[in-house]
C-alpha positions as a LaTeX table, in Angstrom:
\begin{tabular}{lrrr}
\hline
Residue & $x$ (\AA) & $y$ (\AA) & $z$ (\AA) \\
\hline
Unk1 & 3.43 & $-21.68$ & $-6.46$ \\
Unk2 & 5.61 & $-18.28$ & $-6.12$ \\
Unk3 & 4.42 & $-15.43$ & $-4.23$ \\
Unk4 & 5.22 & $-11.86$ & $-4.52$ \\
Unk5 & 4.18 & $-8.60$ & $-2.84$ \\
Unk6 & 3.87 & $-5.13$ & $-3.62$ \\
Unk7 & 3.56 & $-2.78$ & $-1.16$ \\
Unk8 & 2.75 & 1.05 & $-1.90$ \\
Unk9 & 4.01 & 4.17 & 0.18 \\
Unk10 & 4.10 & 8.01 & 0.89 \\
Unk11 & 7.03 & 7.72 & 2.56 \\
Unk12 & 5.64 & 8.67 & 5.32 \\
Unk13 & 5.61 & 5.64 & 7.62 \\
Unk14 & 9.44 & 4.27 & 7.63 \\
Unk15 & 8.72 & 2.40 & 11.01 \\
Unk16 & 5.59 & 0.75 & 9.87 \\
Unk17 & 6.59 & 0.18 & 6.90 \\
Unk18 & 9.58 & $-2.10$ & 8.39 \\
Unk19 & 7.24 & $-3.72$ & 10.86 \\
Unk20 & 5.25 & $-4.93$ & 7.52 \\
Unk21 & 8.46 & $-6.08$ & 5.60 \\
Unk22 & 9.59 & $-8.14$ & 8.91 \\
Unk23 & 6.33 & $-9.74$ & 8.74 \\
Unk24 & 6.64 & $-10.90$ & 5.25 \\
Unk25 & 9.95 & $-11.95$ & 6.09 \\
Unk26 & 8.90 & $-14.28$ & 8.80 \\
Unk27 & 6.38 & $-16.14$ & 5.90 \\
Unk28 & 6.64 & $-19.52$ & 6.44 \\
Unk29 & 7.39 & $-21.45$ & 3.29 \\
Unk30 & 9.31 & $-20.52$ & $-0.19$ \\
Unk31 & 10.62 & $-16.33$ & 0.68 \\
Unk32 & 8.21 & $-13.90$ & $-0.94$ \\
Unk33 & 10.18 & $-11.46$ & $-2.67$ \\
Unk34 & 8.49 & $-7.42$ & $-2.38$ \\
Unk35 & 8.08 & $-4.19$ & $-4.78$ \\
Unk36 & 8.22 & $-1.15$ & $-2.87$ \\
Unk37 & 6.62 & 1.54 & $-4.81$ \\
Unk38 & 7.65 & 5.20 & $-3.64$ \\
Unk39 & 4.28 & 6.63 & $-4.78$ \\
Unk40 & 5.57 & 10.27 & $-5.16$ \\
Unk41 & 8.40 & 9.82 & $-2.22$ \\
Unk42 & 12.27 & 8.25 & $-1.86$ \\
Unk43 & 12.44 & 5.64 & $-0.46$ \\
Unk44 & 14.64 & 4.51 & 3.23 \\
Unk45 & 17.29 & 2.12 & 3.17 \\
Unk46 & 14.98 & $-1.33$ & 3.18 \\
Unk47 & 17.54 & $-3.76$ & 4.19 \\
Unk48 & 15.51 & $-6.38$ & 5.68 \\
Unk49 & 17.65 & $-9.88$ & 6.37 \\
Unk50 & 15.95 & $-13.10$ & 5.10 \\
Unk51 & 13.90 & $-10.76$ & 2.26 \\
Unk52 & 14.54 & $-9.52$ & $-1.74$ \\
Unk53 & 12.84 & $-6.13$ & $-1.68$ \\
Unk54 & 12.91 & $-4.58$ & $-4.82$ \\
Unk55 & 12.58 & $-0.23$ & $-5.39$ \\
Unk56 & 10.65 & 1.53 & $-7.67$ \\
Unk57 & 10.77 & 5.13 & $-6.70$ \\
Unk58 & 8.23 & 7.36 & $-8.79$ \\
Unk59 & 8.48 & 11.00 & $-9.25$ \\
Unk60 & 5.25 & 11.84 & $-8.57$ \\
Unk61 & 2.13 & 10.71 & $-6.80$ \\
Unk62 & $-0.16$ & 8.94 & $-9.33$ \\
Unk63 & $-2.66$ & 7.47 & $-7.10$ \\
Unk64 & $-3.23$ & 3.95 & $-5.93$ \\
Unk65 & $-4.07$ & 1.83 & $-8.56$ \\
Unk66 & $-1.37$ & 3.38 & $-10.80$ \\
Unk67 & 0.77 & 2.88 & $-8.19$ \\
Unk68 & $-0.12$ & $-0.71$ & $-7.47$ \\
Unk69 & 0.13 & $-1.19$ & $-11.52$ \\
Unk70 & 3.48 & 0.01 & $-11.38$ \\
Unk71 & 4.48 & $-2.57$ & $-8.26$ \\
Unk72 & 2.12 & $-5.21$ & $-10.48$ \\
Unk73 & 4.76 & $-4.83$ & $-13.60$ \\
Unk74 & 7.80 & $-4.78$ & $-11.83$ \\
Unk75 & 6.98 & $-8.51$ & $-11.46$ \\
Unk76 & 7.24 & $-9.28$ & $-15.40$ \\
Unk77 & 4.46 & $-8.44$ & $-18.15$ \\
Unk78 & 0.82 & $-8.50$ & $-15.77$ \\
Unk79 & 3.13 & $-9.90$ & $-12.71$ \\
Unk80 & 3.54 & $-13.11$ & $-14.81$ \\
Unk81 & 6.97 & $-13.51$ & $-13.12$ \\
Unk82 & 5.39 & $-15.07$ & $-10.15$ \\
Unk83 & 2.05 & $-17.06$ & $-9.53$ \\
Unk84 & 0.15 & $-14.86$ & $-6.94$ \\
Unk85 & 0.78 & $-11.41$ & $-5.73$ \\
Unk86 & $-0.09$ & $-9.79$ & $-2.09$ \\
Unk87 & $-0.73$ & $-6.36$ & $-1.48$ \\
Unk88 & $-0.47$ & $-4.65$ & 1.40 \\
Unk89 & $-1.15$ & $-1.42$ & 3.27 \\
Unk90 & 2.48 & $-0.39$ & 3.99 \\
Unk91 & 0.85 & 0.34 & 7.95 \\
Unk92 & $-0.65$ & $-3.18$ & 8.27 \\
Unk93 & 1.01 & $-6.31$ & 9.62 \\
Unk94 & 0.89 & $-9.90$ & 8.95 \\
Unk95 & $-0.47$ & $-11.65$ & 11.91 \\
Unk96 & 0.37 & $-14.85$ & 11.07 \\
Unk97 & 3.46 & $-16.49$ & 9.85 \\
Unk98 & 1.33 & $-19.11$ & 7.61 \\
Unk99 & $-0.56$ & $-16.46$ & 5.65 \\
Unk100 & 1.30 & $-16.63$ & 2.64 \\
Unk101 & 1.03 & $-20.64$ & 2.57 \\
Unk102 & $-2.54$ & $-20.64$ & 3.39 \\
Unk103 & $-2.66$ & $-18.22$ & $-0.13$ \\
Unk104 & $-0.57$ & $-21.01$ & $-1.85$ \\
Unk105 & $-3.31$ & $-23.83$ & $-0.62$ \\
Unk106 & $-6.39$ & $-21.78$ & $-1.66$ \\
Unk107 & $-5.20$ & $-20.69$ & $-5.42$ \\
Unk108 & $-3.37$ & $-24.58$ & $-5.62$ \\
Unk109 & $-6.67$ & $-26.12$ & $-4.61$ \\
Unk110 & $-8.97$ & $-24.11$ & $-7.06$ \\
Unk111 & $-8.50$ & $-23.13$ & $-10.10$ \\
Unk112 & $-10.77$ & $-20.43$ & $-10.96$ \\
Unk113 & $-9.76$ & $-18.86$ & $-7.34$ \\
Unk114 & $-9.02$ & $-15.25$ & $-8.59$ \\
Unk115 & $-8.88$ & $-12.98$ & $-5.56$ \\
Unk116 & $-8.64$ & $-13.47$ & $-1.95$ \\
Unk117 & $-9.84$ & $-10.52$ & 0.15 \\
Unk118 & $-8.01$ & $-10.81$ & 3.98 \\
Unk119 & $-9.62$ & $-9.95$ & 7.05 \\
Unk120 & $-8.27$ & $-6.52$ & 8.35 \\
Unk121 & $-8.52$ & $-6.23$ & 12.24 \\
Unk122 & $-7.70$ & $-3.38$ & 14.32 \\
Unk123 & $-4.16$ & $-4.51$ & 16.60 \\
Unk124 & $-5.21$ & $-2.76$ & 19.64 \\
Unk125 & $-8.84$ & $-3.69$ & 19.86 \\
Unk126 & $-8.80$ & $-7.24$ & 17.57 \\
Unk127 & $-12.04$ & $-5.15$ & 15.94 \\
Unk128 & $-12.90$ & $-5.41$ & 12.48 \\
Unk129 & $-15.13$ & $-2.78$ & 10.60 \\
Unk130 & $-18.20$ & $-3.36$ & 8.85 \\
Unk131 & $-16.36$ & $-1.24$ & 5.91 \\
Unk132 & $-13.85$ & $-3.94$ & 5.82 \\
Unk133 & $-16.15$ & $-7.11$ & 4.72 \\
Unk134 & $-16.84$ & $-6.82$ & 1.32 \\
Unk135 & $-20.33$ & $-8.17$ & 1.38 \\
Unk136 & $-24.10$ & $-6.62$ & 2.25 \\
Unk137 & $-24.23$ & $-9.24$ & 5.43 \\
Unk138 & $-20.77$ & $-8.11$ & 7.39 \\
Unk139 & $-22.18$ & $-8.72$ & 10.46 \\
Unk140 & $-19.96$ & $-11.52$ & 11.12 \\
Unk141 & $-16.55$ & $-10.65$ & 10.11 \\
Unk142 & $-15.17$ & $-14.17$ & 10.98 \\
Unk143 & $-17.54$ & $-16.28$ & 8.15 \\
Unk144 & $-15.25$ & $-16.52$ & 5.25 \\
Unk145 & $-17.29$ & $-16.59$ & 2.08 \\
Unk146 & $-17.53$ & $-15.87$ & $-1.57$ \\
Unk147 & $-17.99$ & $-12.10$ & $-2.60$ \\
Unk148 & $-17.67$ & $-9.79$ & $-5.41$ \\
Unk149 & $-15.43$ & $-7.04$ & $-4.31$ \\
Unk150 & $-11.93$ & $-6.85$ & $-2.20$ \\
Unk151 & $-9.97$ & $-5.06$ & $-0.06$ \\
Unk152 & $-7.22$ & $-3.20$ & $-1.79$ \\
Unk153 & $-4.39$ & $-2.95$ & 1.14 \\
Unk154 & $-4.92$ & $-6.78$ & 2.05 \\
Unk155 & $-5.49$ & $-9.03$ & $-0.94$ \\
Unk156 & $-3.94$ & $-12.08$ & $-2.93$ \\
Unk157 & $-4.51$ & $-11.96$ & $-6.93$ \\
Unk158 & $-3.09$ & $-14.80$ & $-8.96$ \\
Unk159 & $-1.87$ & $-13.00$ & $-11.55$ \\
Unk160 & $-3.31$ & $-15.04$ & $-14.61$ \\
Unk161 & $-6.71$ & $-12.61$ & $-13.84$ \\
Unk162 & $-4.10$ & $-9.23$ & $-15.03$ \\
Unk163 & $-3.04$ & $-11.11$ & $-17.87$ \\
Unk164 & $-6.63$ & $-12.07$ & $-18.84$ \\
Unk165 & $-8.91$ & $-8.97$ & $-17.55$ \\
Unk166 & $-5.74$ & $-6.28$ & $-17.24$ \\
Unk167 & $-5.03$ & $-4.39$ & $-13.97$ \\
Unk168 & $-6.66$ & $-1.78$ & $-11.44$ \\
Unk169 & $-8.12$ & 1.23 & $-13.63$ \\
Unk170 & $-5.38$ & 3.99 & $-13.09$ \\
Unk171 & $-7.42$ & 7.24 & $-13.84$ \\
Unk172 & $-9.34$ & 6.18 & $-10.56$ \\
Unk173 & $-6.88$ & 7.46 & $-8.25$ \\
Unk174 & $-8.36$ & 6.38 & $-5.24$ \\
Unk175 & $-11.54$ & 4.56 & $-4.36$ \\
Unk176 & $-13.37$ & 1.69 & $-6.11$ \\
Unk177 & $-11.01$ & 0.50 & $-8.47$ \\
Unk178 & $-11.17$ & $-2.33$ & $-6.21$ \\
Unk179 & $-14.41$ & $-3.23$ & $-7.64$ \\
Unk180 & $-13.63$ & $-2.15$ & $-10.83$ \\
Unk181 & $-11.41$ & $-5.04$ & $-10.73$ \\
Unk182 & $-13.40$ & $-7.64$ & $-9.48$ \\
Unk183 & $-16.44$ & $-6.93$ & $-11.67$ \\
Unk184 & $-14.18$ & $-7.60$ & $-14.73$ \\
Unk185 & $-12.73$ & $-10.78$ & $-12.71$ \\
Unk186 & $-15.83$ & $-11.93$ & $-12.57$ \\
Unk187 & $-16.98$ & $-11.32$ & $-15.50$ \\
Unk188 & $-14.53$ & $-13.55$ & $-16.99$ \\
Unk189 & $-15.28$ & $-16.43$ & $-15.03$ \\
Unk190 & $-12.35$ & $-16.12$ & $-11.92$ \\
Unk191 & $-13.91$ & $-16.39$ & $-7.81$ \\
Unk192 & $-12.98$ & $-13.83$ & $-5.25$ \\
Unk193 & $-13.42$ & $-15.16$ & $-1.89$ \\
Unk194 & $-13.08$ & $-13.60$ & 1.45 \\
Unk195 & $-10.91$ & $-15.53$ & 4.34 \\
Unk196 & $-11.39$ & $-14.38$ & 7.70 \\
Unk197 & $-8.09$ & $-16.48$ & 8.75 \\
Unk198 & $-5.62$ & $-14.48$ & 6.47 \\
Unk199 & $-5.72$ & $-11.40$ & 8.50 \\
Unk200 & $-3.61$ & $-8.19$ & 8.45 \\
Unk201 & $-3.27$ & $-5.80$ & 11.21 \\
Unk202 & $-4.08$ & $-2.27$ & 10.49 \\
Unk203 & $-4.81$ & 0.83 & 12.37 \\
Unk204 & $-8.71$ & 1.89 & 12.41 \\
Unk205 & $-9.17$ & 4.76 & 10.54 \\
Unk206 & $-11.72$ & 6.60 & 8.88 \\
Unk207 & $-11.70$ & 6.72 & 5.26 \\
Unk208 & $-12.91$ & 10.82 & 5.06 \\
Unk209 & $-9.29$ & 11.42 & 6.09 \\
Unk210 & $-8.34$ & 11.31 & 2.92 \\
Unk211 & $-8.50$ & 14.80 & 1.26 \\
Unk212 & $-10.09$ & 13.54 & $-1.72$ \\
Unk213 & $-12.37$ & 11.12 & $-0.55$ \\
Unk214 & $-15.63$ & 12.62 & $-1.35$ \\
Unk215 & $-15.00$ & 13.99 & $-4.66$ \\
Unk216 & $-13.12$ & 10.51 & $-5.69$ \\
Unk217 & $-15.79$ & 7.91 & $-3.97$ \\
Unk218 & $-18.75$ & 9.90 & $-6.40$ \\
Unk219 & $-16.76$ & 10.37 & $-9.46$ \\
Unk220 & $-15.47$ & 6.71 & $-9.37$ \\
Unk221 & $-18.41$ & 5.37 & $-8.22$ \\
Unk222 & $-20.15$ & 6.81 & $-11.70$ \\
Unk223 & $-16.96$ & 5.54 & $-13.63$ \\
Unk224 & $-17.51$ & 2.29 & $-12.53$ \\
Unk225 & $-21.37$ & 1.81 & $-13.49$ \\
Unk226 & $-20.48$ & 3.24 & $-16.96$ \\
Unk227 & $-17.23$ & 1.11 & $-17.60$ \\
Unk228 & $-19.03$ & $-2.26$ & $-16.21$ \\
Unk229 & $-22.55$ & $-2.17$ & $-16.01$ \\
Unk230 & $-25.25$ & $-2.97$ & $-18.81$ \\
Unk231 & $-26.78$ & 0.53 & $-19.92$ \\
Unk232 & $-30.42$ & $-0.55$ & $-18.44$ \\
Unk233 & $-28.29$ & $-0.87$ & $-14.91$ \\
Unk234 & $-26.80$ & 2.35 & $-14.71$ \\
Unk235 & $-29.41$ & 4.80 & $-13.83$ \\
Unk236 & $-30.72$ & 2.30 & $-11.29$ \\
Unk237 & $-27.26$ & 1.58 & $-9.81$ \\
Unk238 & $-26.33$ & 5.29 & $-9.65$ \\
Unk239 & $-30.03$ & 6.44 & $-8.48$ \\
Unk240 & $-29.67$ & 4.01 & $-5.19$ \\
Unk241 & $-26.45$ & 5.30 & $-4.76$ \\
Unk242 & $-27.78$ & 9.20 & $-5.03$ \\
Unk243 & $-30.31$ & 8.28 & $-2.21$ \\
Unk244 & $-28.56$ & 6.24 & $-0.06$ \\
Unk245 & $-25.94$ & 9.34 & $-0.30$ \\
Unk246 & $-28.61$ & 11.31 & 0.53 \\
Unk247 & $-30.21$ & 9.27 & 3.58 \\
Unk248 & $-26.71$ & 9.44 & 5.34 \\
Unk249 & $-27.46$ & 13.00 & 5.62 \\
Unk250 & $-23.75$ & 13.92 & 4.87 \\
Unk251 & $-22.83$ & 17.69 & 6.42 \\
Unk252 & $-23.31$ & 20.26 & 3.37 \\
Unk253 & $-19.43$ & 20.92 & 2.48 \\
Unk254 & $-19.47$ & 17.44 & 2.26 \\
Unk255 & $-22.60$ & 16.50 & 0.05 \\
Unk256 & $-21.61$ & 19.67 & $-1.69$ \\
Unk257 & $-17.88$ & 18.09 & $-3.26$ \\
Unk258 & $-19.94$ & 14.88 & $-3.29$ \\
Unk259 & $-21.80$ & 16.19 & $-5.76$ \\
Unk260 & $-19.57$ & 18.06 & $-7.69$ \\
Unk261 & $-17.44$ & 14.30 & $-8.09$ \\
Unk262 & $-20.90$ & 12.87 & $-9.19$ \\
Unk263 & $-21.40$ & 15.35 & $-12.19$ \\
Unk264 & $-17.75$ & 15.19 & $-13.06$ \\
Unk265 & $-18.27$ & 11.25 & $-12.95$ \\
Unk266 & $-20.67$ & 11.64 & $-15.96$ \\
Unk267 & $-18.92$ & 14.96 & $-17.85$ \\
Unk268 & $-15.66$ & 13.55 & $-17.99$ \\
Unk269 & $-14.01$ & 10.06 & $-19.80$ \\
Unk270 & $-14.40$ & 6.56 & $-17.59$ \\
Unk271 & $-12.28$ & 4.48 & $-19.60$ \\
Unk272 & $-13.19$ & 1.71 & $-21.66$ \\
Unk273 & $-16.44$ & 0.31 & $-21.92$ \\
Unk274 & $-16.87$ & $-3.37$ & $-21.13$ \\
Unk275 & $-20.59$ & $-4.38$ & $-20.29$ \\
Unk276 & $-20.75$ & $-7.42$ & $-17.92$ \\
Unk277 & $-22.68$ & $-10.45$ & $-19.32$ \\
Unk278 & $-26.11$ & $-10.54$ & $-17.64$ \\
Unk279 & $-25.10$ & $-13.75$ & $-16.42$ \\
Unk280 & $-22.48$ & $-11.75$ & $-14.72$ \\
Unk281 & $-25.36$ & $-9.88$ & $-13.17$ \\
Unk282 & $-27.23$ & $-12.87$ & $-12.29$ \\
Unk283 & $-23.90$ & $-14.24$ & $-10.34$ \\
Unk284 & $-23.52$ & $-11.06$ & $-9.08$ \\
Unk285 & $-27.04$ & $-11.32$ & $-7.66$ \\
Unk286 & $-26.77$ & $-15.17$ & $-6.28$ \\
Unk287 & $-23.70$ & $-13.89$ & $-4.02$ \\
Unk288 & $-25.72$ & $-11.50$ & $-2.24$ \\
Unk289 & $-24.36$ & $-7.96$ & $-3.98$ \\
Unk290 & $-27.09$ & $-7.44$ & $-7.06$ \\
Unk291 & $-25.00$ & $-4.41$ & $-9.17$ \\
Unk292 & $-27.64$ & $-1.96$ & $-8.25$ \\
Unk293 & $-27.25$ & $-1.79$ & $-4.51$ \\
\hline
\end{tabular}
């Protein structure tokens, strides 16, 4: 089973971004040849010995999924060149040599295996963040499990679910297109499990650092119940959301650009519209994450 990775940059992290590289490098098994997308940014001399790493250097920064797309294609048609693709933060780290066999193993031994979400653990502190298990009941972030969302900076996809379901929604930009993925996954009959043993290192960090991240998490969040959900779902999905918004008691600049994303979510164009089956919502529902919560 090949393996490939595509790793997405700024630009701005040369050193961590070699740190990452040596990791893959050090994969035990067949090499895993890397796409370096320069989202916006050249690209440093990536010279890494034992690895293939490819360039793509775009001329502008078109967000993360786009991005990802872009490192997705340079693989082939859907990243049908290879079996399985990882993708990773360009400021996490491998911890393990095996991780890239233990990917091989999981997709081998199940077919309908469509996504594996790693653990993500904090290299100073060995923490993980709630944030970073994609399930209601993160308490324990060393039970591996099935789930119905992923992490976008530390994930496998076999990449039979891009040429079936297509890739990560580009208008997004940044925030849930993660979900937006794995709803349509899903949807179409793949699994997306989350293994605690395939872990990444990565820096804690909060995700508000990111100038857009209120606008983008309420627009997208909108986007997402109107591309995916059945129509009797999406005031109910989106009025939990509203309240739960709302019970964080956000500071006012803050609810006030969170708002302003949530009325341009429903004013502006999501996308296609693809309706999950209601057995979709009922599977959705027996893993522990109904769509309206």
């Amino acid at each position: 089973m090949t393996v490939g990775a595509v790793v997405l940059t700024m630009g701005n992290r040369p050193e961590e971004l070699r740190a990452l590289l040596d990791s893959v490098a050090e994969q035990e098994g067949d090499p895993v040849e890397v796409v370096v997308v320069g989202n916006g940014s050249p690209l440093p001399e990536l010279d890494v010995p034992g690895l293939m790493v490819r360039t793509v250097e775009l001329p502008e920064n078109v967000g993360i999924p786009a991005g990802r797309n872009v490192g997705i294609e340079a693989f082939g048609p859907g990243g049908t060149d290879v079996d399985v693709l990882l993708f990773l933060d360009d400021d996490g780290l491998l911890a393990r040599p095996d991780t890239a066999e233990l990917c091989r193993q999981a997709f081998a031994a199940e077919e309908k295996l469509g996504i594996i979400s790693f653990r993500i653990a904090d290299p100073d502190t060995g923490e993980t963040q709630r944030r970073h298990v994609p399930r209601l009941r993160a308490s324990d972030p060393m039970r591996s499990s099935r789930v119905t969302t992923f992490l976008g900076g530390a994930n496998a996809a076999r990449t039979a679910v891009f040429a079936q379901v297509g890739g990560l929604p580009d208008d997004f930009f940044y925030a849930h297109e993660e979900t937006d993925l794995a709803w349509r996954a899903l949807d179409a009959g793949w699994l997306v499990d989350y293994r605690s043993d395939m872990l990444l290192l990565h820096p804690t960090m909060a995700p508000s650092r990111h100038a857009v991240y209120h606008r983008m998490v309420a627009r997208n969040r909108v986007w997402l119940a109107r591309r995916n959900l059945p129509a009797l779902l999406v005031p109910v999905y989106l009025g939990v959301w509203f309240l739960l918004t709302l019970a964080r008691r956000p500071s006012w600049p803050a609810l006030r650009v969170w708002l302003a994303g949530f009325k341009e979510g429903w004013t502006t164009p999501c996308g296609p519209r693809r309706p999950m089956k209601w057995r979709t919502v009922w599977r959705l529902t027996r893993l522990g994450r109904p769509p309206v919560i």
